[in-house]
């Protein structure tokens, strides 16, 4: 099973950037602020943080460990920890693979909008206003063009493999993204209206607390850490044995959560800045309008306040957003591609071509039936698919896998494991608390 020719991340930093690259994406910059704004602000933030610490982080460790032990694609890795359940492993791996592919199909549409905003700024700079209007309009032809562009980019990177594709891009570009984010957050607070957004973000109003909010926060936490679809498992399989998994997982979770909090610090104030400028953000009844496209309304309004510099800043900003989305989309495509390479013996380039093509086709169907399918696919995959698969992975690690093998695997990069608090809590936690918690939230 473990073959020496398998690709690996070349350094711990490279892995953290790639895993953080997978985690940090539209979920942080589009999903989290939008959900926070439509779920009453601070309350959602707090529940979300609790979900990250109590559920998502332990599950991140679990998935990474399965992957590194299995040294294979998700189907192979699940089979490795569950040798008696051959068909169960295939079924679970397939379900993860399909969920990852469906997520990519809607993700590429949203990421396409980013490509549109980027191209729009570019066209504005060179004075091509008609072209700029087209890429910023909302129609099937435009959505299709932008989505296909983004899918081609994703396929190109994945074709180049783990080291020259995924790791290289993630290490170069993630740090730039963090820097620009910090600058924009400082800038937004120099504008009128921003503090109103900050209040909504940080002062909780508990009347918004509801079972639905908790379920949404759980889904969002799973989505943001790329859990439950085999992504983390497949990245774990490229991780070298001398790496301390719990510590590395904590670092990845911290980076991801930091960026989500930062995105909230930017977008919620930006909403109120846009409102102060007369952009309509809330309906008469106080409900958020068009939440799907929220960031695509409020961010341009912020860039407008910067005068001529705004065009350049928005160009850089959307470029970085595209990169953040790309480092996530490549991790989704890697799941089915790794399965095709290792289970079906396909060449990487062949696997990327047919699987990428198929996902583009599914995304095209969503584009042409946007009203009916877009929200539905998001709900099926993120609200149900990811947590349910996560639950299966927790049961696998907690009940099926032998505790000794689990211990041995984590110990390789963490020799003093048994002395620390982590090993006293985590195995039992994944065995009992995580599953019970997930089931409770579901049936609430
Ligand atoms: N975590 C990514 C984001 O926040 C999305 C993602 C989900 C990536 C599932 C891989 C797998 O945008």
CSV table of C-alpha atoms and ligand atoms in Angstrom, one decimal:
chain,number,residue,atom,x,y,z
A,1,UNK,CA,0.0,0.0,0.0
A,2,UNK,CA,2.6,2.5,1.0
A,3,UNK,CA,4.7,3.1,-2.0
A,4,UNK,CA,7.9,5.1,-1.9
A,5,UNK,CA,7.2,6.8,-5.1
A,6,UNK,CA,4.2,8.7,-3.7
A,7,UNK,CA,4.5,12.4,-3.8
A,8,UNK,CA,5.0,14.3,-0.5
A,9,UNK,CA,4.9,17.9,0.7
A,10,UNK,CA,8.6,18.9,0.9
A,11,UNK,CA,8.4,20.8,4.2
A,12,UNK,CA,6.2,21.4,7.2
A,13,UNK,CA,5.8,25.0,6.1
A,14,UNK,CA,4.7,23.8,2.6
A,15,UNK,CA,2.2,21.5,4.1
A,16,UNK,CA,0.7,24.1,6.5
A,17,UNK,CA,0.4,26.6,3.6
A,18,UNK,CA,-1.2,24.0,1.4
A,19,UNK,CA,-3.6,22.8,4.1
A,20,UNK,CA,-4.3,26.4,5.2
A,21,UNK,CA,-4.7,27.2,1.5
A,22,UNK,CA,-7.3,24.5,1.2
A,23,UNK,CA,-9.1,25.7,4.3
A,24,UNK,CA,-8.9,29.4,3.6
A,25,UNK,CA,-11.1,30.3,0.7
A,26,UNK,CA,-14.6,31.4,-0.2
A,27,UNK,CA,-15.8,29.8,3.0
A,28,UNK,CA,-13.9,32.4,5.0
A,29,UNK,CA,-14.3,35.4,2.8
A,30,UNK,CA,-17.8,34.8,1.3
A,31,UNK,CA,-19.5,32.2,3.5
A,32,UNK,CA,-18.5,33.2,7.0
A,33,UNK,CA,-19.2,37.0,6.7
A,34,UNK,CA,-22.5,36.4,4.8
A,35,UNK,CA,-23.7,33.8,7.4
A,36,UNK,CA,-22.6,36.0,10.3
A,37,UNK,CA,-24.5,39.0,8.8
A,38,UNK,CA,-27.6,37.0,8.2
A,39,UNK,CA,-27.6,35.2,11.5
A,40,UNK,CA,-27.5,38.2,13.8
A,41,UNK,CA,-23.7,38.9,13.9
A,42,UNK,CA,-21.8,38.3,17.1
A,43,UNK,CA,-23.9,35.3,18.3
A,44,UNK,CA,-23.0,33.4,15.1
A,45,UNK,CA,-19.4,34.3,15.6
A,46,UNK,CA,-19.3,32.9,19.1
A,47,UNK,CA,-21.1,29.7,18.2
A,48,UNK,CA,-18.9,29.3,15.2
A,49,UNK,CA,-15.7,29.6,17.3
A,50,UNK,CA,-17.1,27.0,19.7
A,51,UNK,CA,-17.7,24.7,16.8
A,52,UNK,CA,-14.2,25.1,15.5
A,53,UNK,CA,-12.6,24.2,18.9
A,54,UNK,CA,-15.1,21.5,20.0
A,55,UNK,CA,-15.8,19.7,16.8
A,56,UNK,CA,-13.8,20.8,13.8
A,57,UNK,CA,-10.3,20.7,15.3
A,58,UNK,CA,-10.6,17.2,16.7
A,59,UNK,CA,-12.0,16.0,13.4
A,60,UNK,CA,-9.2,17.7,11.5
A,61,UNK,CA,-6.7,15.6,13.5
A,62,UNK,CA,-8.8,12.5,12.9
A,63,UNK,CA,-8.9,13.0,9.1
A,64,UNK,CA,-5.2,13.9,8.8
A,65,UNK,CA,-4.3,10.8,10.8
A,66,UNK,CA,-6.4,8.5,8.6
A,67,UNK,CA,-4.8,9.9,5.5
A,68,UNK,CA,-1.2,9.7,6.8
A,69,UNK,CA,-1.7,6.2,8.0
A,70,UNK,CA,-3.3,5.0,4.7
A,71,UNK,CA,-0.7,6.7,2.4
A,72,UNK,CA,-3.3,6.5,-0.3
A,73,UNK,CA,-6.4,8.2,-1.9
A,74,UNK,CA,-9.4,8.5,0.5
A,75,UNK,CA,-10.9,5.1,-0.6
A,76,UNK,CA,-7.5,3.4,0.0
A,77,UNK,CA,-6.9,5.2,3.3
A,78,UNK,CA,-10.4,4.3,4.7
A,79,UNK,CA,-9.8,0.7,3.6
A,80,UNK,CA,-6.5,0.8,5.5
A,81,UNK,CA,-8.1,1.7,8.8
A,82,UNK,CA,-11.1,-0.6,8.1
A,83,UNK,CA,-9.7,-3.7,6.5
A,84,UNK,CA,-12.9,-5.7,7.2
A,85,UNK,CA,-15.2,-3.2,5.6
A,86,UNK,CA,-14.1,-3.3,2.0
A,87,UNK,CA,-17.4,-2.3,0.4
A,88,UNK,CA,-18.1,0.1,3.3
A,89,UNK,CA,-14.8,1.8,2.6
A,90,UNK,CA,-15.5,2.1,-1.1
A,91,UNK,CA,-19.0,3.5,-0.4
A,92,UNK,CA,-17.7,6.0,2.1
A,93,UNK,CA,-14.8,7.1,-0.2
A,94,UNK,CA,-17.1,7.5,-3.1
A,95,UNK,CA,-19.5,9.6,-1.0
A,96,UNK,CA,-16.7,11.8,0.0
A,97,UNK,CA,-15.5,12.1,-3.6
A,98,UNK,CA,-18.9,13.0,-4.9
A,99,UNK,CA,-19.5,15.5,-2.2
A,100,UNK,CA,-16.1,17.1,-2.9
A,101,UNK,CA,-16.9,17.3,-6.6
A,102,UNK,CA,-20.4,18.8,-6.0
A,103,UNK,CA,-18.8,21.4,-3.7
A,104,UNK,CA,-16.4,22.2,-6.5
A,105,UNK,CA,-19.2,22.6,-9.0
A,106,UNK,CA,-20.9,25.5,-7.0
A,107,UNK,CA,-17.6,26.8,-5.7
A,108,UNK,CA,-16.3,27.3,-9.3
A,109,UNK,CA,-19.4,29.5,-10.0
A,110,UNK,CA,-18.8,31.8,-7.1
A,111,UNK,CA,-15.0,31.9,-7.8
A,112,UNK,CA,-16.0,32.8,-11.3
A,113,UNK,CA,-17.7,35.9,-10.0
A,114,UNK,CA,-14.4,36.8,-8.4
A,115,UNK,CA,-12.7,36.4,-11.8
A,116,UNK,CA,-15.4,38.7,-13.1
A,117,UNK,CA,-14.8,41.3,-10.5
A,118,UNK,CA,-11.0,41.1,-11.2
A,119,UNK,CA,-11.5,41.3,-15.0
A,120,UNK,CA,-13.9,44.2,-14.4
A,121,UNK,CA,-11.3,46.2,-12.5
A,122,UNK,CA,-8.8,45.5,-15.3
A,123,UNK,CA,-11.2,46.5,-18.0
A,124,UNK,CA,-12.0,49.7,-16.1
A,125,UNK,CA,-8.4,50.6,-15.8
A,126,UNK,CA,-7.8,50.4,-19.6
A,127,UNK,CA,-11.2,52.0,-20.3
A,128,UNK,CA,-13.1,49.1,-21.7
A,129,UNK,CA,-16.4,49.9,-20.0
A,130,UNK,CA,-18.7,47.7,-22.1
A,131,UNK,CA,-16.6,44.7,-21.3
A,132,UNK,CA,-16.4,45.7,-17.7
A,133,UNK,CA,-20.2,46.0,-17.5
A,134,UNK,CA,-20.6,42.5,-19.1
A,135,UNK,CA,-18.3,40.7,-16.6
A,136,UNK,CA,-20.1,42.4,-13.8
A,137,UNK,CA,-23.6,41.7,-15.0
A,138,UNK,CA,-25.4,38.6,-13.8
A,139,UNK,CA,-26.4,36.3,-16.5
A,140,UNK,CA,-25.9,32.6,-17.6
A,141,UNK,CA,-23.5,33.4,-20.4
A,142,UNK,CA,-21.3,35.5,-18.2
A,143,UNK,CA,-21.5,33.0,-15.3
A,144,UNK,CA,-20.7,30.2,-17.6
A,145,UNK,CA,-17.7,31.9,-19.1
A,146,UNK,CA,-16.2,32.9,-15.8
A,147,UNK,CA,-16.9,29.5,-14.2
A,148,UNK,CA,-15.2,27.7,-17.1
A,149,UNK,CA,-12.2,30.0,-16.8
A,150,UNK,CA,-11.8,29.2,-13.1
A,151,UNK,CA,-12.2,25.5,-13.7
A,152,UNK,CA,-9.4,25.5,-16.3
A,153,UNK,CA,-7.1,27.3,-13.8
A,154,UNK,CA,-7.9,24.6,-11.2
A,155,UNK,CA,-7.3,21.8,-13.6
A,156,UNK,CA,-4.0,23.3,-14.7
A,157,UNK,CA,-2.6,23.5,-11.2
A,158,UNK,CA,-3.8,20.0,-10.2
A,159,UNK,CA,-2.3,18.5,-13.4
A,160,UNK,CA,1.1,19.7,-12.2
A,161,UNK,CA,0.8,17.5,-9.1
A,162,UNK,CA,1.5,18.0,-5.4
A,163,UNK,CA,4.9,19.5,-5.3
A,164,UNK,CA,5.1,21.8,-8.3
A,165,UNK,CA,1.4,22.6,-8.4
A,166,UNK,CA,-0.3,22.6,-5.0
A,167,UNK,CA,2.6,23.4,-2.7
A,168,UNK,CA,4.4,25.9,-4.9
A,169,UNK,CA,1.3,28.0,-5.4
A,170,UNK,CA,0.1,27.9,-1.8
A,171,UNK,CA,3.5,28.8,-0.3
A,172,UNK,CA,4.0,31.8,-2.5
A,173,UNK,CA,0.6,33.3,-2.4
A,174,UNK,CA,-1.0,32.7,1.0
A,175,UNK,CA,1.3,35.1,2.8
A,176,UNK,CA,0.6,37.9,0.4
A,177,UNK,CA,-3.1,37.4,0.9
A,178,UNK,CA,-2.8,37.8,4.7
A,179,UNK,CA,-0.8,41.0,4.3
A,180,UNK,CA,-3.3,42.7,2.0
A,181,UNK,CA,-6.2,41.7,4.3
A,182,UNK,CA,-4.6,43.4,7.2
A,183,UNK,CA,-4.1,46.6,5.3
A,184,UNK,CA,-7.7,46.7,4.1
A,185,UNK,CA,-9.1,46.1,7.6
A,186,UNK,CA,-7.1,49.1,8.9
A,187,UNK,CA,-8.4,51.1,6.0
A,188,UNK,CA,-12.1,50.3,6.4
A,189,UNK,CA,-12.1,51.7,9.9
A,190,UNK,CA,-11.1,55.1,8.6
A,191,UNK,CA,-14.5,55.3,6.8
A,192,UNK,CA,-18.0,56.4,8.0
A,193,UNK,CA,-20.3,53.7,9.2
A,194,UNK,CA,-17.6,51.1,9.9
A,195,UNK,CA,-18.0,51.0,13.7
A,196,UNK,CA,-21.7,50.2,13.3
A,197,UNK,CA,-20.6,47.0,11.5
A,198,UNK,CA,-18.1,46.3,14.3
A,199,UNK,CA,-20.9,46.5,16.9
A,200,UNK,CA,-23.0,44.0,15.0
A,201,UNK,CA,-20.0,41.8,14.8
A,202,UNK,CA,-18.9,41.8,18.4
A,203,UNK,CA,-21.9,42.6,20.6
A,204,UNK,CA,-24.1,39.6,20.8
A,205,UNK,CA,-27.9,39.7,20.7
A,206,UNK,CA,-28.9,36.3,22.0
A,207,UNK,CA,-32.4,36.6,20.6
A,208,UNK,CA,-30.9,35.2,17.3
A,209,UNK,CA,-29.7,32.0,18.9
A,210,UNK,CA,-31.7,29.1,17.5
A,211,UNK,CA,-31.1,25.4,16.6
A,212,UNK,CA,-30.9,26.5,13.0
A,213,UNK,CA,-28.1,28.9,13.8
A,214,UNK,CA,-26.1,26.1,15.5
A,215,UNK,CA,-26.6,23.7,12.6
A,216,UNK,CA,-25.4,26.5,10.2
A,217,UNK,CA,-22.4,27.2,12.4
A,218,UNK,CA,-21.5,23.5,12.4
A,219,UNK,CA,-21.8,23.3,8.6
A,220,UNK,CA,-19.8,26.4,8.2
A,221,UNK,CA,-17.0,25.1,10.5
A,222,UNK,CA,-16.8,21.8,8.6
A,223,UNK,CA,-16.8,23.7,5.3
A,224,UNK,CA,-14.2,26.2,6.4
A,225,UNK,CA,-11.7,23.5,7.5
A,226,UNK,CA,-12.4,21.4,4.4
A,227,UNK,CA,-13.6,18.5,6.5
A,228,UNK,CA,-15.7,15.5,5.7
A,229,UNK,CA,-14.9,15.2,2.0
A,230,UNK,CA,-11.6,13.5,1.9
A,231,UNK,CA,-9.6,16.6,1.2
A,232,UNK,CA,-7.8,16.7,4.5
A,233,UNK,CA,-7.3,12.9,4.2
A,234,UNK,CA,-5.6,13.1,0.9
A,235,UNK,CA,-3.4,16.0,2.0
A,236,UNK,CA,-2.6,14.0,5.1
A,237,UNK,CA,-1.5,11.2,2.9
A,238,UNK,CA,1.2,13.5,1.4
A,239,UNK,CA,2.4,14.4,4.9
A,240,UNK,CA,5.7,13.0,6.1
A,241,UNK,CA,5.8,10.8,9.1
A,242,UNK,CA,7.9,13.0,11.3
A,243,UNK,CA,5.3,15.7,11.5
A,244,UNK,CA,3.4,16.3,14.7
A,245,UNK,CA,-0.2,16.0,13.6
A,246,UNK,CA,-2.1,17.6,16.5
A,247,UNK,CA,0.2,20.6,16.6
A,248,UNK,CA,0.1,21.1,12.8
A,249,UNK,CA,-3.7,20.7,12.8
A,250,UNK,CA,-3.9,23.4,15.5
A,251,UNK,CA,-1.8,25.7,13.4
A,252,UNK,CA,-3.9,25.1,10.3
A,253,UNK,CA,-7.1,25.7,12.3
A,254,UNK,CA,-5.7,28.8,13.8
A,255,UNK,CA,-4.8,30.3,10.4
A,256,UNK,CA,-8.2,29.5,9.0
A,257,UNK,CA,-10.1,30.9,11.9
A,258,UNK,CA,-7.9,34.0,11.9
A,259,UNK,CA,-8.7,34.7,8.3
A,260,UNK,CA,-12.4,34.1,8.9
A,261,UNK,CA,-12.4,36.5,11.8
A,262,UNK,CA,-10.4,39.0,9.7
A,263,UNK,CA,-12.9,38.7,6.8
A,264,UNK,CA,-15.7,39.4,9.2
A,265,UNK,CA,-13.8,42.5,10.5
A,266,UNK,CA,-13.6,43.7,6.9
A,267,UNK,CA,-16.9,42.7,5.4
A,268,UNK,CA,-19.4,43.6,8.2
A,269,UNK,CA,-18.0,47.1,8.6
A,270,UNK,CA,-17.8,47.4,4.8
A,271,UNK,CA,-21.6,46.6,4.7
A,272,UNK,CA,-22.4,49.5,6.9
A,273,UNK,CA,-19.9,51.7,5.0
A,274,UNK,CA,-21.7,50.8,1.8
A,275,UNK,CA,-25.1,51.5,3.5
A,276,UNK,CA,-23.8,54.9,4.6
A,277,UNK,CA,-23.1,55.6,0.9
A,278,UNK,CA,-26.7,54.7,0.0
A,279,UNK,CA,-26.2,51.1,-1.2
A,280,UNK,CA,-29.2,49.1,-0.1
A,281,UNK,CA,-28.0,46.2,2.1
A,282,UNK,CA,-31.0,45.5,4.3
A,283,UNK,CA,-34.7,45.2,3.3
A,284,UNK,CA,-37.3,47.4,5.0
A,285,UNK,CA,-37.8,44.6,7.5
A,286,UNK,CA,-34.1,44.5,8.3
A,287,UNK,CA,-33.4,41.3,6.5
A,288,UNK,CA,-30.1,41.1,4.5
A,289,UNK,CA,-30.7,41.5,0.8
A,290,UNK,CA,-29.2,39.1,-1.8
A,291,UNK,CA,-26.9,37.5,0.7
A,292,UNK,CA,-25.3,35.3,-2.0
A,293,UNK,CA,-23.8,38.3,-3.8
A,294,UNK,CA,-23.3,40.4,-0.7
A,295,UNK,CA,-19.5,40.7,-0.8
A,296,UNK,CA,-19.7,41.5,-4.5
A,297,UNK,CA,-21.8,44.6,-3.7
A,298,UNK,CA,-20.2,45.9,-0.5
A,299,UNK,CA,-16.5,45.5,-1.5
A,300,UNK,CA,-16.8,47.5,-4.7
A,301,UNK,CA,-18.5,50.2,-2.7
A,302,UNK,CA,-15.5,50.3,-0.4
A,303,UNK,CA,-13.1,50.5,-3.3
A,304,UNK,CA,-15.1,53.4,-4.7
A,305,UNK,CA,-14.2,55.4,-1.7
A,306,UNK,CA,-10.5,55.2,-2.5
A,307,UNK,CA,-10.8,57.2,-5.7
A,308,UNK,CA,-8.3,56.3,-8.5
A,309,UNK,CA,-6.3,54.1,-6.2
A,310,UNK,CA,-9.5,52.0,-5.6
A,311,UNK,CA,-9.2,50.4,-9.0
A,312,UNK,CA,-5.7,49.2,-8.4
A,313,UNK,CA,-6.5,48.0,-4.9
A,314,UNK,CA,-9.6,46.2,-6.1
A,315,UNK,CA,-7.5,44.6,-8.8
A,316,UNK,CA,-5.0,43.2,-6.3
A,317,UNK,CA,-7.7,42.3,-3.8
A,318,UNK,CA,-9.7,40.2,-6.3
A,319,UNK,CA,-6.6,38.6,-7.6
A,320,UNK,CA,-5.7,37.4,-4.1
A,321,UNK,CA,-9.3,36.2,-3.6
A,322,UNK,CA,-9.1,34.2,-6.8
A,323,UNK,CA,-5.8,32.7,-5.5
A,324,UNK,CA,-7.4,31.9,-2.1
A,325,UNK,CA,-10.3,30.2,-4.0
A,326,UNK,CA,-7.9,28.4,-6.2
A,327,UNK,CA,-5.8,26.9,-3.4
A,328,UNK,CA,-9.2,25.5,-2.1
A,329,UNK,CA,-10.6,24.3,-5.4
A,330,UNK,CA,-7.4,22.4,-6.2
A,331,UNK,CA,-7.7,20.5,-2.9
A,332,UNK,CA,-11.3,19.5,-3.9
A,333,UNK,CA,-10.3,18.3,-7.3
A,334,UNK,CA,-7.4,16.4,-5.8
A,335,UNK,CA,-9.8,14.1,-4.0
A,336,UNK,CA,-11.5,12.4,-7.1
A,337,UNK,CA,-8.2,12.7,-9.1
A,338,UNK,CA,-6.2,10.9,-6.4
A,339,UNK,CA,-8.9,8.2,-6.4
A,340,UNK,CA,-8.8,7.8,-10.2
A,341,UNK,CA,-5.0,7.6,-10.1
A,342,UNK,CA,-4.6,5.1,-7.3
A,343,UNK,CA,-7.8,3.1,-7.7
A,344,UNK,CA,-8.1,3.0,-11.4
A,345,UNK,CA,-4.4,3.5,-12.4
A,346,UNK,CA,-5.2,6.5,-14.5
A,347,UNK,CA,-2.5,9.0,-15.5
A,348,UNK,CA,-2.7,12.3,-13.5
A,349,UNK,CA,-3.4,14.2,-16.7
A,350,UNK,CA,-6.1,11.9,-17.9
A,351,UNK,CA,-7.8,11.9,-14.5
A,352,UNK,CA,-7.7,15.7,-14.3
A,353,UNK,CA,-9.2,16.0,-17.8
A,354,UNK,CA,-12.2,13.7,-17.4
A,355,UNK,CA,-13.0,14.5,-13.9
A,356,UNK,CA,-12.5,18.2,-14.3
A,357,UNK,CA,-14.6,18.1,-17.5
A,358,UNK,CA,-17.4,16.3,-15.7
A,359,UNK,CA,-17.4,18.8,-12.8
A,360,UNK,CA,-17.5,21.7,-15.3
A,361,UNK,CA,-20.5,20.1,-16.9
A,362,UNK,CA,-22.3,19.8,-13.6
A,363,UNK,CA,-21.5,23.4,-12.8
A,364,UNK,CA,-22.9,24.4,-16.2
A,365,UNK,CA,-26.2,22.7,-15.4
A,366,UNK,CA,-26.3,24.7,-12.1
A,367,UNK,CA,-25.5,27.9,-14.0
A,368,UNK,CA,-28.5,27.3,-16.3
A,369,UNK,CA,-30.8,26.4,-13.5
A,370,UNK,CA,-29.4,28.8,-11.0
A,371,UNK,CA,-32.5,29.5,-9.0
A,372,UNK,CA,-33.5,25.9,-8.5
A,373,UNK,CA,-30.1,24.3,-8.1
A,374,UNK,CA,-27.5,26.7,-6.7
A,375,UNK,CA,-28.8,26.9,-3.1
A,376,UNK,CA,-29.9,23.3,-3.1
A,377,UNK,CA,-26.5,21.9,-4.0
A,378,UNK,CA,-24.9,24.1,-1.3
A,379,UNK,CA,-27.4,22.9,1.2
A,380,UNK,CA,-27.1,19.2,0.4
A,381,UNK,CA,-23.3,19.2,0.4
A,382,UNK,CA,-22.4,21.6,3.2
A,383,UNK,CA,-25.3,21.4,5.6
A,384,UNK,CA,-25.8,17.6,5.3
A,385,UNK,CA,-23.1,15.9,3.3
A,386,UNK,CA,-20.0,17.2,5.2
A,387,UNK,CA,-21.3,16.8,8.8
A,388,UNK,CA,-22.7,13.3,8.0
A,389,UNK,CA,-19.5,12.1,6.4
A,390,UNK,CA,-17.6,13.8,9.3
A,391,UNK,CA,-19.7,11.7,11.6
A,392,UNK,CA,-18.7,8.5,9.7
A,393,UNK,CA,-15.0,9.4,9.9
A,394,UNK,CA,-15.4,10.0,13.7
A,395,UNK,CA,-17.0,6.6,14.1
A,396,UNK,CA,-14.2,5.1,12.0
A,397,UNK,CA,-11.5,6.5,14.2
A,398,UNK,CA,-13.3,6.1,17.5
A,399,UNK,CA,-14.8,2.6,17.0
A,400,UNK,CA,-13.3,0.8,14.1
A,401,UNK,CA,-9.6,1.6,14.1
A,402,UNK,CA,-7.5,-0.2,16.6
A,403,UNK,CA,-6.4,2.2,19.3
A,404,UNK,CA,-2.8,0.9,19.2
A,405,UNK,CA,-2.4,1.6,15.5
A,406,UNK,CA,-3.8,5.1,16.0
A,407,UNK,CA,-1.4,5.7,18.8
A,408,UNK,CA,1.5,4.4,16.8
A,409,UNK,CA,0.6,6.6,13.9
A,410,UNK,CA,0.4,9.9,15.8
A,411,UNK,CA,3.4,9.0,17.9
A,412,UNK,CA,5.7,9.0,14.9
A,413,UNK,CA,5.8,12.7,14.7
A,414,UNK,CA,5.0,13.2,18.4
A,415,UNK,CA,7.1,10.7,20.5
A,416,UNK,CA,6.0,12.2,23.9
A,417,UNK,CA,2.3,11.8,22.9
A,418,UNK,CA,1.2,9.6,25.8
A,419,UNK,CA,2.6,12.0,28.4
A,420,UNK,CA,0.5,15.0,27.1
A,421,UNK,CA,-3.0,16.0,27.8
A,422,UNK,CA,-4.0,15.5,24.1
A,423,UNK,CA,-3.8,11.7,24.3
A,424,UNK,CA,-5.8,11.7,27.6
A,425,UNK,CA,-8.7,13.5,26.0
A,426,UNK,CA,-8.8,13.2,22.2
A,427,UNK,CA,-9.4,9.4,21.6
A,428,UNK,CA,-12.4,9.3,23.9
A,429,UNK,CA,-13.5,12.6,22.7
A,430,UNK,CA,-13.6,11.5,19.0
A,431,UNK,CA,-15.2,8.2,20.1
A,432,UNK,CA,-18.0,9.6,22.1
A,433,UNK,CA,-18.3,13.3,22.3
A,434,UNK,CA,-17.9,14.2,18.6
A,435,UNK,CA,-20.5,11.7,17.3
A,436,UNK,CA,-23.0,12.4,20.1
A,437,UNK,CA,-22.6,16.2,19.6
A,438,UNK,CA,-23.1,15.9,15.8
A,439,UNK,CA,-26.1,13.7,16.2
A,440,UNK,CA,-27.6,16.1,18.8
A,441,UNK,CA,-27.1,19.2,16.6
A,442,UNK,CA,-28.6,17.4,13.7
A,443,UNK,CA,-31.8,16.3,15.4
A,444,UNK,CA,-32.2,19.5,17.4
B,1,LIG,N1,-12.4,25.3,3.1
B,1,LIG,C1,-12.7,25.8,1.8
B,1,LIG,C2,-13.2,27.3,2.1
B,1,LIG,O1,-13.3,27.7,3.1
B,1,LIG,C3,-13.7,25.1,1.1
B,1,LIG,C4,-13.5,23.6,1.0
B,1,LIG,C5,-14.5,22.7,1.3
B,1,LIG,C6,-12.3,23.1,0.5
B,1,LIG,C7,-14.3,21.3,1.2
B,1,LIG,C8,-12.1,21.8,0.3
B,1,LIG,C9,-13.1,20.9,0.7
B,1,LIG,O2,-13.4,28.0,1.1
